[in-house]
Amino acid sequence: MFARAVRDRYVHVDILLHNVGMSSMGSSGTLEWTTWRRIVDANLDSVFHPTNALLPGMQEIGWGRILVMAQTTFTAAPLTSPPTPPARAD
């Protein structure tokens, strides 16, 4: 995993910036379950795995920041929008 490789090379990371996410075309009412799972897995697991790998180093040195960037365009999305907002933790 990339985060572990970074940790192994640099010992610890001071700042972790998450800027990963995905969505799908189509409306929430016609979305396939497999597509929904792919979106949720990408948007939530992409935060979990690097945080899990790098947070212990931040705790060890007593300092660190974790920033999660998320698209806010669809915060009040109409029913025909892609299902991005429910799969994001913002």
mmCIF file of C-alpha atoms in Angstrom:
data_model
loop_
_atom_site.group_PDB
_atom_site.id
_atom_site.type_symbol
_atom_site.label_atom_id
_atom_site.label_comp_id
_atom_site.label_asym_id
_atom_site.label_seq_id
_atom_site.Cartn_x
_atom_site.Cartn_y
_atom_site.Cartn_z
ATOM 1 C CA MET A 1 0.000 0.000 0.000
ATOM 2 C CA PHE A 2 1.260 3.471 -0.873
ATOM 3 C CA ALA A 3 0.772 4.951 2.611
ATOM 4 C CA ARG A 4 2.848 2.202 4.212
ATOM 5 C CA ALA A 5 5.593 2.659 1.618
ATOM 6 C CA VAL A 6 5.669 6.398 2.412
ATOM 7 C CA ARG A 7 5.758 5.695 6.141
ATOM 8 C CA ASP A 8 8.552 3.164 5.721
ATOM 9 C CA ARG A 9 10.623 5.593 3.666
ATOM 10 C CA TYR A 10 10.074 8.790 5.670
ATOM 11 C CA VAL A 11 9.458 7.309 9.160
ATOM 12 C CA HIS A 12 6.468 9.568 9.845
ATOM 13 C CA VAL A 13 4.174 11.924 7.975
ATOM 14 C CA ASP A 14 3.144 15.293 9.441
ATOM 15 C CA ILE A 15 0.212 16.037 7.142
ATOM 16 C CA LEU A 16 -2.082 13.632 5.324
ATOM 17 C CA LEU A 17 -4.296 15.154 2.637
ATOM 18 C CA HIS A 18 -7.080 12.960 1.280
ATOM 19 C CA ASN A 19 -8.349 14.069 -2.095
ATOM 20 C CA VAL A 20 -9.863 10.943 -3.596
ATOM 21 C CA GLY A 21 -13.408 10.205 -4.545
ATOM 22 C CA MET A 22 -15.619 8.824 -7.226
ATOM 23 C CA SER A 23 -19.188 8.896 -8.363
ATOM 24 C CA SER A 24 -21.278 7.357 -11.081
ATOM 25 C CA MET A 25 -23.495 8.631 -13.819
ATOM 26 C CA GLY A 26 -27.206 8.111 -13.361
ATOM 27 C CA SER A 27 -29.725 8.795 -10.668
ATOM 28 C CA SER A 28 -29.817 7.286 -7.200
ATOM 29 C CA GLY A 29 -33.094 5.514 -7.991
ATOM 30 C CA THR A 30 -31.614 3.499 -10.843
ATOM 31 C CA LEU A 31 -28.244 2.704 -9.332
ATOM 32 C CA GLU A 32 -27.069 -0.906 -9.215
ATOM 33 C CA TRP A 33 -25.952 -2.256 -5.821
ATOM 34 C CA THR A 34 -22.500 -3.163 -7.168
ATOM 35 C CA THR A 35 -21.990 0.404 -8.389
ATOM 36 C CA TRP A 36 -23.101 1.767 -5.009
ATOM 37 C CA ARG A 37 -20.622 -0.512 -3.184
ATOM 38 C CA ARG A 38 -17.797 0.548 -5.528
ATOM 39 C CA ILE A 39 -18.521 4.230 -4.796
ATOM 40 C CA VAL A 40 -18.775 3.741 -1.017
ATOM 41 C CA ASP A 41 -15.665 1.565 -0.925
ATOM 42 C CA ALA A 42 -13.639 4.084 -2.913
ATOM 43 C CA ASN A 43 -14.819 7.143 -0.999
ATOM 44 C CA LEU A 44 -14.673 5.737 2.533
ATOM 45 C CA ASP A 45 -11.914 3.138 2.319
ATOM 46 C CA SER A 46 -9.649 5.694 0.650
ATOM 47 C CA VAL A 47 -9.806 7.657 3.911
ATOM 48 C CA PHE A 48 -9.552 4.661 6.244
ATOM 49 C CA HIS A 49 -6.501 2.885 4.858
ATOM 50 C CA PRO A 50 -3.988 5.787 4.691
ATOM 51 C CA THR A 51 -5.229 7.137 8.026
ATOM 52 C CA ASN A 52 -4.820 3.734 9.621
ATOM 53 C CA ALA A 53 -1.269 3.473 8.257
ATOM 54 C CA LEU A 54 -0.086 7.006 9.093
ATOM 55 C CA LEU A 55 -1.968 8.071 12.247
ATOM 56 C CA PRO A 56 0.209 6.020 14.641
ATOM 57 C CA GLY A 57 3.287 7.958 13.496
ATOM 58 C CA MET A 58 1.504 11.261 14.079
ATOM 59 C CA GLN A 59 0.493 10.108 17.553
ATOM 60 C CA GLU A 60 4.034 8.964 18.277
ATOM 61 C CA ILE A 61 5.512 12.418 17.596
ATOM 62 C CA GLY A 62 2.562 14.190 19.206
ATOM 63 C CA TRP A 63 1.602 16.159 16.121
ATOM 64 C CA GLY A 64 -0.074 15.719 12.782
ATOM 65 C CA ARG A 65 -2.964 16.828 10.644
ATOM 66 C CA ILE A 66 -5.399 14.802 8.561
ATOM 67 C CA LEU A 67 -7.323 16.792 5.976
ATOM 68 C CA VAL A 68 -10.157 15.244 3.990
ATOM 69 C CA MET A 69 -11.237 17.186 0.938
ATOM 70 C CA ALA A 70 -14.664 16.409 -0.431
ATOM 71 C CA GLN A 71 -16.725 17.819 -3.202
ATOM 72 C CA THR A 72 -19.461 20.026 -1.797
ATOM 73 C CA THR A 73 -21.169 20.840 -5.089
ATOM 74 C CA PHE A 74 -23.841 18.190 -4.565
ATOM 75 C CA THR A 75 -24.585 18.826 -0.891
ATOM 76 C CA ALA A 76 -28.221 19.615 -1.708
ATOM 77 C CA ALA A 77 -28.446 17.439 -4.801
ATOM 78 C CA PRO A 78 -31.661 16.798 -6.701
ATOM 79 C CA LEU A 79 -32.972 13.222 -6.989
ATOM 80 C CA THR A 80 -31.479 12.910 -10.470
ATOM 81 C CA SER A 81 -27.913 13.583 -9.343
ATOM 82 C CA PRO A 82 -25.253 10.897 -8.933
ATOM 83 C CA PRO A 83 -25.099 9.301 -5.463
ATOM 84 C CA THR A 84 -21.910 11.046 -4.390
ATOM 85 C CA PRO A 85 -23.157 12.830 -1.217
ATOM 86 C CA PRO A 86 -24.321 9.760 0.733
ATOM 87 C CA ALA A 87 -21.014 8.011 0.052
ATOM 88 C CA ARG A 88 -18.960 10.895 1.383
ATOM 89 C CA ALA A 89 -18.318 11.586 5.018
ATOM 90 C CA ASP A 90 -18.438 15.370 4.776
#
